[in-house]
Amino acid sequence: MSGLFGTLNIGKSGLFSNQKVINTISHNIANANTEGYSRQRAELQTTRPYSNPSLNSSAEAGQVGTGVQVSQITRIRDTFLDYQVREELGIDGWYSGRDKFLTEIEGVFNEPSETGLSSLISKFFSSWQELSKQSETSNARTVVAEQSQALTNELNHTYNKLESIKENAQDLIKQTVFEANKILDQITQLNQEIIQVSVAKNNPNDLMDRRDLLLDQLSSKFGITIDKKIFNGINVSTKKDADANTPEGINLIQDINPDDVARLGYVSNIEPVLDASGKPTGNYNIEYYKNGDITNDANRVVVKDVALSKEEFMELDQCRVVWTDKEGKLLKSDGKSQDPTAGTPPTYPSATSIVKFTPSSGEFKGYMSVQEDVDKYIDQLNKLAKSIAYSVNAVHGQTADATKDDCLFFVNKDKATAAGEAEITAGNISINKDIIKDVMLIKTGKDGGGESDGTRALAIAQLMDKLMEVQKIKEDTDRKSFINDLCGNANFGDATKVIGTINGKTSGMKVNNYFKDVVDALGVQTQQAKRMVKNQFVLLQSFEEARASVSGVSLDEEMANLVQFQHSYQANSKIIATVDELLDVVINGLKR
C-alpha cells in the first residue's frame, strides 16, 4: 500500500509496537523484586516490505517499508550461569546440612570443659587413686561410687543425645522428601504447560521463570541433571554419585511420558524379624511412605522379610530414602517397578530389590552423611565404655573371664541381673546396684590383705595410663578377648599373691587419649563444614550477582527505556495526526 494510507498504516504499526514495548517495560518494573523473575525484552523488527509497481521494475530499485512489529517477547537468561548456581546450591545444601548437625554434636560432647567426658574420666581414675591411699574409709569409697556414677550418667546422656540427633536428621529427611516430591510435581505440571504454549508459537516466559525457580530449589536438595528438549521442554534426572552403586540418571521429569518417572519414598521403620525363640533371623520388615507423605495411612507400605546384611541395614538406616515410581511402587535395580504388596504373602527376597537414594550433593547428602557420622561416634563411644568397663571389671573381679566374677563394678543396666556385663554400651553402662547400696563391696586390695590394703584400687587407677587397643573393639568383643587380645594380658592368677592387671600394647592408646582423638576428629569435621559453608556463601553470592546482572531488572535502565519509547510513541502519534490533516486536505479541500 502506498500513499497517505500507507504512511497512516506505518504510524499505526509504530504506535501499537511501542505500546507493546511499554507494556513489557511496565511488566519488568512491576516484577523488579519478584524472586526468580527474568527481565523481558520486546524484539522489534520491520514488517514485510513491498516493491513499487512500475512498467519496468528494474528501473526503480528498492522496496518500500511498511512499518514495524514486535516479533517476540524474550526473557534474558544465561543458561550457563543457571548451571553454575545450581551446582553451588547443591554443595551449599550439602555442607549446610552437615554444619547444622555437627555443631550440635560438638555441643553434646562439650569438649574441652570442666564437665565433659574427658574431665569425668580423669576424675574417675583419680578417685581410685585417692581410695588406694584411704582404703579403710567409707568416704573414699563413696567418692569412687559417685564419680563412677557421674561418668556412667554422662556416657548414657551423650549416647541418648546422639541418638536424638540422628532422629532429628531423619525427621528432616522425611520433610525434605515430601518437599522434593511436591517440587517435582509442580515442575511436571509447569513443563507440560510450557510445551503447550510453545507449540502455539508463543513464549511462556513467566512459566519458565517459575520452573527455573523450582529447579533452583530442587538442586539445593540433591544433584540434578537437566536436558533441554524441543518446545522449551526439559527432562530432569538424578546426577550420578561416583561413590554409589545405583542406576545412573533416574528420570524425575519427562517431556514425552510425564507419568513414567520416579519419586522418593521415606523409610519410617526397619524392624527385625524374630524367630520362634525371639532371636533375629537376619530379615527385616521395611515400612515406607509413598512420596514421604505420612499424613495419610493409605500411603503406608510394608515390605516383608527383606534379607539385609549388617552393612546393608546400616546403609538403609542412614539413607532412609528409596526410589519408587509415581504410584509408590518400589523401583528395582533394573529401573522397573514392582508392587511390594503383591503375592501371598507379599515378600521381597533381598536388599537388591530395593534401590536406595544416594544423592551426589544437596541437603539430602548432608543429612545422610551426618547420620553416618553419628553412628560412627556412637560406635566410638561404645568402645570407650566397653574399654573402661572391661578393664575395671577385670581388675576389680580379679579375672579376665567375666563368668568367674563374684562382684562386677560396671554392668549393663538393661539386663535382668544386676551383675550382667553382656552387650554393655555407652547407652546402658551403669554401676552395680549392690555397690550403690553398699559401697563397702568395692574391692580395694588383695583378698585377705587387710583394711589398709589399697593395691587393687591403685591397679585400677593405673589403668588410666595403660595402652589398650580401644580402636579395635568390635560389637561382639567380650571382656576375655579384650583383655587377652587387645590389652596384653598380664597375671590374673592367685588373688592372694598379686593383683591382676594388664601390660598394655604399644599399638594401643590411653583411654582418655582415645576420647580426645574422637573429639579432635569431630572438631576437624565441624571446622571443615563451617569453612565450606562460608566459602560456598561467597562463591554462590558471586554467581547469583552475575546472574542478576544479566537477568535482573535495573529500574534505572527500565526508566530510561520507558522515556525512549514514550518519545517514540508520541512521534508515531504525531505522524498519524499529520497524515490525518493531509487526508483532510485531500478529501474535504477538493470541495472548494
Coordinates of C-alpha atoms in Angstrom, one line a residue:
M1 CA 0.0 0.0 0.0
S2 CA 1.4 3.4 -0.9
G3 CA 0.4 7.0 -0.4
L4 CA -1.0 8.6 2.7
F5 CA -2.9 5.5 3.7
G6 CA 0.4 3.5 3.7
T7 CA 2.0 6.2 5.8
L8 CA -1.0 6.0 8.2
N9 CA -0.6 2.3 8.5
I10 CA 3.2 2.7 9.2
G11 CA 2.3 5.2 12.0
K12 CA -0.3 2.8 13.4
S13 CA 2.3 -0.1 13.5
G14 CA 4.7 2.1 15.3
L15 CA 2.1 3.1 17.8
F16 CA 1.0 -0.4 18.5
S17 CA 4.6 -1.8 18.7
N18 CA 5.8 0.9 21.0
Q19 CA 2.7 0.3 23.2
K20 CA 3.7 -3.4 23.5
V21 CA 7.3 -2.4 24.4
I22 CA 6.0 0.0 27.1
N23 CA 3.8 -2.8 28.4
T24 CA 6.9 -5.1 28.6
I25 CA 8.8 -2.4 30.4
S26 CA 5.9 -1.9 32.8
H27 CA 5.9 -5.7 33.4
N28 CA 9.6 -5.6 34.2
I29 CA 9.2 -2.7 36.7
A30 CA 6.3 -4.4 38.4
N31 CA 8.3 -7.6 38.9
A32 CA 11.6 -5.9 39.9
N33 CA 11.5 -7.6 43.3
T34 CA 9.9 -10.9 42.3
E35 CA 12.1 -13.9 43.2
G36 CA 13.2 -15.8 40.1
Y37 CA 11.9 -13.2 37.6
S38 CA 13.9 -12.7 34.4
R39 CA 14.0 -9.4 32.6
Q40 CA 11.9 -9.5 29.4
R41 CA 12.6 -7.6 26.2
A42 CA 10.3 -7.0 23.2
E43 CA 12.1 -7.7 20.0
L44 CA 11.3 -5.1 17.2
Q45 CA 11.6 -6.0 13.6
T46 CA 10.4 -4.4 10.3
T47 CA 7.3 -5.7 8.7
R48 CA 7.4 -7.2 5.2
P49 CA 8.1 -4.5 2.6
Y50 CA 6.7 -4.4 -0.9
S51 CA 8.1 -3.3 -4.3
N52 CA 6.8 -0.2 -6.1
P53 CA 4.8 -1.3 -9.2
S54 CA 6.2 0.1 -12.5
L55 CA 6.3 -0.7 -16.2
N56 CA 9.9 -1.5 -15.8
S57 CA 10.6 -2.8 -12.3
S58 CA 14.3 -2.9 -12.8
A59 CA 14.3 0.8 -13.5
E60 CA 13.2 1.5 -9.9
A61 CA 15.4 -0.2 -7.3
G62 CA 14.5 -0.9 -3.7
Q63 CA 11.4 -1.8 -1.7
V64 CA 9.0 0.3 0.3
G65 CA 8.9 -0.3 4.1
T66 CA 5.5 -1.0 5.7
G67 CA 6.4 -0.3 9.4
V68 CA 7.4 -2.2 12.5
Q69 CA 6.2 -5.1 14.6
V70 CA 7.1 -6.9 17.8
S71 CA 8.4 -10.3 16.6
Q72 CA 8.6 -11.8 20.1
I73 CA 9.0 -11.1 23.8
T74 CA 12.0 -12.9 25.1
R75 CA 13.4 -13.3 28.6
I76 CA 17.1 -12.5 29.2
R77 CA 18.6 -15.6 30.7
D78 CA 22.1 -17.2 30.8
T79 CA 21.8 -21.0 31.0
F80 CA 25.5 -21.4 31.9
L81 CA 25.1 -19.2 34.9
D82 CA 22.0 -21.2 35.9
Y83 CA 24.1 -24.3 35.7
Q84 CA 26.8 -22.8 37.9
V85 CA 24.3 -21.5 40.5
R86 CA 22.6 -24.9 40.8
E87 CA 25.9 -26.7 41.1
E88 CA 26.9 -24.5 44.0
L89 CA 23.4 -24.6 45.6
G90 CA 23.8 -28.4 45.8
I91 CA 27.2 -28.1 47.5
D92 CA 25.9 -25.4 49.8
G93 CA 23.0 -27.5 50.8
W94 CA 25.3 -30.5 51.5
Y95 CA 27.6 -28.7 53.9
S96 CA 24.9 -26.5 55.4
G97 CA 23.1 -29.7 56.5
R98 CA 26.4 -31.1 57.9
D99 CA 27.3 -27.9 59.7
K100 CA 23.9 -27.8 61.4
F101 CA 24.2 -31.2 63.0
L102 CA 28.0 -31.4 63.5
T103 CA 27.8 -28.2 65.6
E104 CA 25.0 -29.8 67.6
I105 CA 27.2 -32.9 68.2
E106 CA 30.0 -30.6 69.3
G107 CA 27.6 -29.2 71.9
V108 CA 26.8 -32.7 73.1
F109 CA 30.4 -33.7 73.7
N110 CA 31.1 -30.2 75.3
E111 CA 34.8 -30.6 75.0
P112 CA 37.1 -29.3 76.3
S113 CA 35.3 -28.3 79.5
E114 CA 35.2 -29.0 83.2
T115 CA 32.1 -31.1 83.0
G116 CA 32.8 -33.1 79.8
L117 CA 33.6 -36.8 79.5
S118 CA 37.3 -36.2 79.4
S119 CA 37.3 -34.5 82.8
L120 CA 35.0 -37.1 84.3
I121 CA 37.3 -39.9 83.1
S122 CA 40.2 -38.2 84.8
K123 CA 38.2 -37.7 88.0
F124 CA 37.0 -41.3 87.9
F125 CA 40.6 -42.7 87.9
S126 CA 41.8 -40.0 90.4
S127 CA 39.1 -41.1 92.8
W128 CA 40.6 -44.7 92.7
Q129 CA 44.0 -43.2 93.3
E130 CA 42.7 -41.5 96.5
L131 CA 41.0 -44.7 97.5
S132 CA 44.2 -46.6 97.3
K133 CA 45.6 -44.2 100.0
Q134 CA 42.5 -44.4 102.2
S135 CA 41.2 -47.8 101.5
E136 CA 39.9 -48.3 105.1
T137 CA 37.5 -45.3 104.9
S138 CA 33.9 -45.4 103.6
N139 CA 34.2 -41.7 102.5
A140 CA 36.8 -42.5 99.8
R141 CA 34.7 -45.4 98.6
T142 CA 31.6 -43.2 98.4
V143 CA 33.6 -40.7 96.2
V144 CA 34.5 -43.5 93.9
A145 CA 30.9 -44.6 93.6
E146 CA 29.7 -41.1 93.0
Q147 CA 32.4 -40.3 90.4
S148 CA 31.7 -43.6 88.7
Q149 CA 28.0 -42.9 88.6
A150 CA 28.7 -39.4 87.2
L151 CA 30.8 -40.9 84.4
T152 CA 28.2 -43.6 83.5
N153 CA 25.4 -41.0 83.6
E154 CA 27.4 -38.7 81.2
L155 CA 28.0 -41.7 78.9
N156 CA 24.3 -42.5 79.0
H157 CA 23.4 -38.9 78.3
T158 CA 25.8 -38.5 75.5
Y159 CA 24.7 -41.7 73.9
N160 CA 21.0 -40.7 74.1
K161 CA 21.7 -37.2 72.8
L162 CA 23.5 -38.7 69.8
E163 CA 20.5 -41.0 69.1
S164 CA 18.2 -38.0 69.4
I165 CA 20.4 -36.1 66.8
K166 CA 20.1 -39.0 64.5
E167 CA 16.3 -39.0 64.9
N168 CA 16.2 -35.2 64.2
A169 CA 18.2 -35.8 61.0
Q170 CA 15.7 -38.5 59.9
D171 CA 12.8 -36.1 60.6
L172 CA 14.5 -33.5 58.3
I173 CA 15.0 -36.2 55.6
K174 CA 11.3 -37.0 55.9
Q175 CA 10.3 -33.4 55.4
T176 CA 12.7 -32.9 52.6
V177 CA 11.4 -36.0 50.8
F178 CA 7.9 -34.5 51.0
E179 CA 9.1 -31.1 49.8
A180 CA 11.1 -32.6 46.9
N181 CA 8.2 -34.7 45.6
K182 CA 5.9 -31.6 45.7
I183 CA 8.5 -29.6 43.8
L184 CA 8.8 -32.4 41.2
D185 CA 5.0 -32.5 40.7
Q186 CA 4.9 -28.7 40.2
I187 CA 7.8 -28.8 37.7
T188 CA 6.0 -31.6 35.8
Q189 CA 2.8 -29.5 35.5
L190 CA 4.7 -26.4 34.5
N191 CA 6.7 -28.4 32.0
Q192 CA 3.6 -29.5 30.2
E193 CA 2.0 -26.1 30.2
I194 CA 5.2 -24.6 28.8
I195 CA 5.3 -27.2 26.0
Q196 CA 1.6 -26.4 25.1
V197 CA 2.2 -22.7 25.0
S198 CA 5.4 -23.2 22.9
V199 CA 3.6 -25.4 20.4
A200 CA 1.2 -22.5 19.8
K201 CA 4.3 -20.4 18.9
N202 CA 4.3 -18.2 22.0
N203 CA 7.0 -17.6 24.6
P204 CA 5.9 -18.8 28.1
N205 CA 8.4 -16.5 29.8
D206 CA 6.7 -16.2 33.2
L207 CA 6.0 -20.0 33.3
M208 CA 9.7 -20.7 32.5
D209 CA 10.8 -18.3 35.3
R210 CA 8.6 -20.2 37.8
R211 CA 10.1 -23.5 36.6
D212 CA 13.6 -22.3 36.9
L213 CA 13.0 -21.1 40.4
L214 CA 11.7 -24.5 41.3
L215 CA 14.7 -26.1 39.7
D216 CA 17.0 -23.9 41.9
Q217 CA 15.1 -25.1 45.0
L218 CA 15.3 -28.7 43.8
S219 CA 19.1 -28.5 43.1
S220 CA 19.7 -27.4 46.7
K221 CA 18.1 -30.7 47.9
F222 CA 20.0 -33.1 45.6
G223 CA 22.1 -33.1 42.5
I224 CA 20.1 -33.0 39.2
T225 CA 20.9 -33.1 35.5
I226 CA 18.7 -31.0 33.1
D227 CA 18.3 -31.8 29.4
K228 CA 16.6 -29.3 27.2
K229 CA 14.1 -30.6 24.6
I230 CA 12.0 -29.1 21.8
F231 CA 9.3 -26.5 22.6
N232 CA 11.1 -25.4 25.7
G233 CA 10.5 -28.7 27.4
I234 CA 13.1 -30.3 29.8
N235 CA 14.0 -33.7 31.2
V236 CA 15.3 -33.9 34.7
S237 CA 17.2 -36.8 36.1
T238 CA 19.5 -37.5 39.1
K239 CA 23.2 -36.8 38.9
K240 CA 25.4 -39.9 39.3
D241 CA 27.2 -40.2 42.7
A242 CA 30.6 -41.6 42.0
D243 CA 30.6 -43.5 45.3
A244 CA 27.2 -45.1 44.9
N245 CA 26.2 -48.3 43.2
T246 CA 22.8 -47.0 42.0
P247 CA 21.4 -46.7 38.5
E248 CA 22.6 -43.6 36.7
G249 CA 20.2 -40.9 35.6
I250 CA 16.9 -41.9 37.2
N251 CA 14.2 -39.9 35.4
L252 CA 12.3 -37.4 37.5
I253 CA 10.7 -35.2 34.8
Q254 CA 10.0 -36.2 31.2
D255 CA 8.5 -34.1 28.4
I256 CA 7.0 -37.1 26.4
N257 CA 5.9 -39.5 29.1
P258 CA 5.3 -37.3 32.2
D259 CA 3.9 -40.2 34.3
D260 CA 6.8 -42.6 33.6
V261 CA 9.0 -41.1 36.3
A262 CA 10.5 -41.9 39.7
R263 CA 9.6 -40.4 43.1
L264 CA 11.1 -40.6 46.6
G265 CA 9.7 -42.8 49.4
Y266 CA 10.6 -42.3 53.1
V267 CA 11.5 -45.4 55.1
S268 CA 9.9 -44.8 58.5
N269 CA 10.8 -48.1 60.2
I270 CA 13.2 -51.0 59.8
E271 CA 12.1 -53.8 62.1
P272 CA 14.0 -57.0 62.6
V273 CA 12.1 -60.3 62.0
L274 CA 12.4 -62.7 65.0
D275 CA 12.1 -66.4 65.0
A276 CA 10.0 -68.5 67.4
S277 CA 12.7 -68.2 70.1
G278 CA 12.8 -64.4 69.8
K279 CA 16.2 -64.3 68.0
P280 CA 16.8 -62.1 64.9
T281 CA 16.6 -64.0 61.6
G282 CA 18.6 -61.5 59.6
N283 CA 15.5 -60.4 57.7
Y284 CA 13.6 -57.1 58.2
N285 CA 10.2 -55.7 57.7
I286 CA 10.7 -52.3 56.0
E287 CA 7.9 -49.7 56.3
Y288 CA 7.9 -46.8 53.9
Y289 CA 5.5 -44.0 52.9
K290 CA 4.8 -43.0 49.3
N291 CA 6.1 -39.5 48.5
G292 CA 7.1 -39.2 52.1
D293 CA 3.5 -38.3 53.0
I294 CA 2.9 -39.8 56.4
T295 CA -0.4 -37.8 56.9
N296 CA -2.4 -40.5 55.1
D297 CA -2.1 -44.1 56.3
A298 CA -3.1 -45.2 52.7
N299 CA 0.4 -44.2 51.7
R300 CA 2.0 -46.7 54.2
V301 CA 3.6 -49.7 52.6
V302 CA 5.3 -52.6 54.4
V303 CA 7.8 -54.8 52.6
K304 CA 8.2 -58.0 54.5
D305 CA 11.1 -60.3 55.1
V306 CA 13.8 -58.4 53.3
A307 CA 17.2 -60.0 53.8
L308 CA 19.7 -57.4 54.8
S309 CA 23.4 -57.8 55.9
K310 CA 24.7 -55.7 58.7
E311 CA 26.2 -53.3 56.1
E312 CA 23.0 -53.1 54.1
F313 CA 21.0 -52.4 57.2
M314 CA 23.3 -49.6 58.2
E315 CA 23.2 -48.1 54.7
L316 CA 19.4 -48.2 54.6
D317 CA 19.1 -46.9 58.2
Q318 CA 21.4 -43.9 57.4
C319 CA 19.8 -43.2 54.0
R320 CA 16.1 -43.6 54.8
V321 CA 15.0 -42.8 51.2
V322 CA 14.1 -45.3 48.5
W323 CA 13.1 -44.9 44.9
T324 CA 9.6 -45.6 43.8
D325 CA 7.5 -44.9 40.7
K326 CA 4.9 -42.3 40.6
E327 CA 2.3 -44.7 42.1
G328 CA 4.6 -45.5 45.0
K329 CA 5.7 -49.0 43.9
L330 CA 9.4 -49.7 44.7
L331 CA 11.9 -49.5 41.9
K332 CA 14.3 -52.3 41.3
S333 CA 18.0 -52.1 40.2
D334 CA 16.9 -52.6 36.6
G335 CA 14.7 -49.5 36.7
K336 CA 11.5 -51.4 36.6
S337 CA 8.9 -51.1 39.4
Q338 CA 7.4 -54.0 41.4
D339 CA 4.4 -53.9 43.8
P340 CA 5.8 -54.9 47.2
T341 CA 2.2 -55.8 48.3
A342 CA 1.7 -58.4 45.5
G343 CA 1.8 -62.1 46.3
T344 CA 0.6 -64.2 49.2
P345 CA 2.3 -63.3 51.4
P346 CA 3.9 -60.3 49.8
T347 CA 7.7 -60.6 50.0
Y348 CA 11.0 -59.3 48.6
P349 CA 13.9 -61.7 48.6
S350 CA 16.8 -59.4 49.2
A351 CA 18.1 -55.9 49.5
T352 CA 19.0 -55.8 45.8
S353 CA 15.2 -55.4 45.1
I354 CA 15.3 -52.0 46.8
V355 CA 17.1 -49.1 45.3
K356 CA 18.4 -46.6 47.9
F357 CA 18.5 -42.9 47.1
T358 CA 22.2 -41.8 47.1
P359 CA 22.4 -38.1 46.1
S360 CA 25.6 -36.6 44.8
S361 CA 25.1 -33.3 46.7
G362 CA 22.4 -31.2 48.4
E363 CA 20.6 -31.2 51.7
F364 CA 19.9 -34.9 51.4
K365 CA 23.5 -35.8 51.3
G366 CA 24.3 -33.6 54.2
Y367 CA 21.7 -35.2 56.4
M368 CA 22.5 -38.7 55.3
S369 CA 26.3 -38.2 55.8
V370 CA 25.6 -36.8 59.3
Q371 CA 23.8 -40.0 60.3
E372 CA 26.8 -42.0 59.2
D373 CA 28.9 -39.7 61.4
V374 CA 26.6 -40.1 64.4
D375 CA 26.7 -43.9 64.0
K376 CA 30.5 -43.7 64.0
Y377 CA 30.6 -41.5 67.1
I378 CA 28.1 -43.8 68.9
D379 CA 30.3 -46.8 68.0
Q380 CA 33.4 -45.0 69.3
L381 CA 31.5 -44.0 72.5
N382 CA 30.6 -47.7 72.9
K383 CA 34.2 -48.7 72.5
L384 CA 35.2 -46.2 75.2
A385 CA 32.5 -47.6 77.6
K386 CA 33.5 -51.2 76.9
S387 CA 37.2 -50.5 77.4
I388 CA 36.5 -48.8 80.8
A389 CA 34.0 -51.5 81.9
Y390 CA 36.1 -54.5 80.8
S391 CA 39.4 -53.3 82.2
V392 CA 38.0 -52.1 85.6
N393 CA 35.8 -55.2 86.0
A394 CA 38.8 -57.5 85.2
V395 CA 40.9 -55.9 87.9
H396 CA 38.1 -55.5 90.4
G397 CA 36.9 -59.1 89.8
Q398 CA 40.5 -60.5 89.6
T399 CA 39.8 -62.3 86.3
A400 CA 39.9 -61.8 82.6
D401 CA 36.8 -64.1 82.3
A402 CA 33.5 -62.4 83.3
T403 CA 31.9 -65.8 84.0
K404 CA 34.1 -66.2 87.1
D405 CA 33.4 -62.8 88.8
D406 CA 31.6 -62.6 92.1
C407 CA 31.0 -58.8 92.0
L408 CA 31.2 -56.7 88.9
F409 CA 31.8 -52.9 89.2
F410 CA 30.2 -51.9 85.8
V411 CA 27.1 -53.6 84.5
N412 CA 24.6 -53.4 81.7
K413 CA 21.6 -51.8 83.4
D414 CA 19.2 -53.3 80.8
K415 CA 20.0 -56.8 81.7
A416 CA 17.7 -58.7 84.1
T417 CA 20.5 -59.5 86.5
A418 CA 22.4 -56.6 88.1
A419 CA 25.7 -58.4 87.6
G420 CA 25.3 -58.7 83.8
E421 CA 28.1 -57.3 81.7
A422 CA 27.0 -58.7 78.3
E423 CA 26.2 -56.3 75.4
I424 CA 27.3 -53.3 77.5
T425 CA 27.3 -50.0 75.7
A426 CA 27.6 -46.3 76.5
G427 CA 23.8 -46.2 76.5
N428 CA 23.3 -48.9 79.2
I429 CA 26.6 -48.8 81.2
S430 CA 25.9 -48.4 84.9
I431 CA 27.3 -49.1 88.4
N432 CA 26.4 -52.4 90.0
K433 CA 23.3 -51.7 92.1
D434 CA 24.7 -53.7 95.0
I435 CA 27.7 -51.4 95.1
I436 CA 25.5 -48.3 95.1
K437 CA 23.6 -49.8 98.1
D438 CA 26.8 -50.8 100.0
V439 CA 30.0 -49.0 99.0
M440 CA 32.0 -51.4 101.2
L441 CA 31.6 -54.0 98.5
I442 CA 34.2 -52.1 96.5
K443 CA 37.4 -54.1 96.5
T444 CA 40.5 -52.1 97.3
G445 CA 43.2 -54.7 98.0
K446 CA 44.1 -58.4 97.8
D447 CA 41.7 -60.8 99.3
G448 CA 42.6 -61.1 102.9
G449 CA 45.1 -58.2 102.6
G450 CA 43.6 -56.1 105.4
E451 CA 41.6 -52.9 105.6
S452 CA 44.5 -50.7 104.7
D453 CA 45.4 -52.6 101.6
G454 CA 44.8 -50.4 98.5
T455 CA 46.8 -52.3 95.9
R456 CA 43.7 -53.2 93.9
A457 CA 42.4 -49.6 93.9
L458 CA 45.9 -48.5 92.8
A459 CA 45.9 -51.0 90.0
I460 CA 42.5 -49.7 88.8
A461 CA 43.8 -46.1 89.0
Q462 CA 46.8 -47.1 86.9
L463 CA 44.5 -48.3 84.1
M464 CA 44.3 -44.7 83.0
D465 CA 47.9 -44.8 81.7
K466 CA 47.7 -48.3 80.2
L467 CA 47.9 -48.6 76.4
M468 CA 44.9 -50.6 75.2
E469 CA 43.7 -51.2 71.6
V470 CA 40.4 -49.5 72.2
Q471 CA 40.0 -48.7 68.5
K472 CA 39.9 -52.5 67.7
I473 CA 36.9 -53.3 69.9
K474 CA 34.0 -54.8 67.9
E475 CA 30.3 -55.1 68.7
D476 CA 30.8 -58.8 69.7
T477 CA 34.1 -58.2 71.7
D478 CA 33.7 -59.6 75.2
R479 CA 36.0 -59.0 78.2
K480 CA 38.1 -62.1 77.7
S481 CA 39.0 -61.3 74.2
F482 CA 39.6 -57.6 75.1
I483 CA 42.0 -58.4 77.9
N484 CA 43.8 -61.2 76.1
D485 CA 44.0 -59.8 72.6
L486 CA 43.8 -56.0 72.9
C487 CA 45.4 -55.3 76.2
G488 CA 48.4 -57.6 76.6
N489 CA 47.1 -59.8 79.4
A490 CA 49.4 -60.0 82.4
N491 CA 48.6 -62.1 85.5
F492 CA 45.0 -62.8 86.6
G493 CA 46.0 -65.7 88.7
D494 CA 46.0 -66.2 92.5
A495 CA 44.5 -63.0 94.0
T496 CA 46.3 -63.7 97.3
K497 CA 49.7 -63.2 95.6
V498 CA 49.3 -60.5 93.0
I499 CA 46.6 -58.1 91.8
G500 CA 45.7 -58.9 88.2
T501 CA 46.3 -56.1 85.7
I502 CA 47.2 -55.6 82.1
N503 CA 50.5 -54.9 80.5
G504 CA 49.2 -52.8 77.6
K505 CA 50.2 -52.8 73.9
T506 CA 52.5 -50.4 72.1
S507 CA 49.9 -50.3 69.3
G508 CA 47.2 -49.1 71.8
M509 CA 46.3 -45.8 73.4
K510 CA 45.3 -44.5 76.7
V511 CA 41.5 -44.3 77.3
N512 CA 41.5 -40.5 77.8
N513 CA 43.7 -40.0 74.7
Y514 CA 41.3 -42.2 72.6
F515 CA 38.4 -40.0 73.5
K516 CA 40.4 -36.8 72.8
D517 CA 41.2 -38.2 69.4
V518 CA 37.4 -38.7 68.8
V519 CA 36.8 -35.1 69.9
D520 CA 39.7 -33.8 67.7
A521 CA 38.3 -35.6 64.7
L522 CA 34.9 -34.1 65.3
G523 CA 36.4 -30.6 65.6
V524 CA 38.1 -31.0 62.3
Q525 CA 34.9 -32.2 60.6
T526 CA 32.9 -29.3 62.0
Q527 CA 35.5 -26.7 61.0
Q528 CA 35.6 -28.2 57.5
A529 CA 31.8 -27.9 57.3
K530 CA 31.9 -24.3 58.6
R531 CA 34.7 -23.4 56.2
M532 CA 32.8 -24.9 53.2
V533 CA 29.6 -23.1 54.2
K534 CA 31.5 -19.8 54.4
N535 CA 33.3 -20.4 51.1
Q536 CA 30.1 -21.5 49.3
F537 CA 28.3 -18.4 50.6
V538 CA 30.9 -16.2 48.9
L539 CA 31.0 -18.2 45.7
L540 CA 27.3 -18.6 45.4
Q541 CA 26.8 -14.9 46.0
S542 CA 29.2 -14.0 43.2
F543 CA 27.4 -16.4 40.8
E544 CA 24.0 -15.0 41.8
E545 CA 25.2 -11.5 41.4
A546 CA 26.5 -12.4 37.9
R547 CA 23.1 -13.9 37.1
A548 CA 21.3 -10.9 38.4
S549 CA 23.4 -8.6 36.3
V550 CA 22.1 -10.5 33.2
S551 CA 18.6 -11.4 34.2
G552 CA 17.7 -9.0 36.9
V553 CA 15.7 -5.8 36.5
S554 CA 17.5 -2.5 36.7
L555 CA 15.0 0.2 37.5
D556 CA 17.3 2.9 36.1
E557 CA 17.6 1.1 32.8
E558 CA 13.9 0.4 32.6
M559 CA 13.0 4.1 33.3
A560 CA 15.5 5.2 30.6
N561 CA 13.9 2.8 28.1
L562 CA 10.4 4.0 29.2
V563 CA 11.3 7.6 28.3
Q564 CA 12.8 6.5 25.0
F565 CA 9.8 4.5 23.9
Q566 CA 7.4 7.2 25.2
H567 CA 9.0 9.7 22.8
S568 CA 8.8 7.1 20.0
Y569 CA 5.1 6.6 20.8
Q570 CA 4.5 10.3 20.7
A571 CA 6.3 10.7 17.4
N572 CA 4.2 8.0 15.8
S573 CA 1.1 9.7 17.2
K574 CA 2.3 12.9 15.5
I575 CA 2.7 11.0 12.2
I576 CA -0.9 9.8 12.4
A577 CA -2.1 13.3 13.3
T578 CA -0.1 14.8 10.3
V579 CA -1.5 12.2 7.9
D580 CA -5.0 12.9 9.2
E581 CA -4.5 16.6 8.3
L582 CA -3.2 15.8 4.9
L583 CA -6.1 13.4 4.2
D584 CA -8.5 16.2 5.3
V585 CA -7.0 18.5 2.7
V586 CA -7.3 15.7 0.0
I587 CA -10.8 14.7 0.9
N588 CA -12.5 17.8 2.2
G589 CA -10.4 20.5 0.5
L590 CA -11.3 19.4 -3.0
K591 CA -14.9 20.6 -2.5
R592 CA -13.8 24.2 -2.6

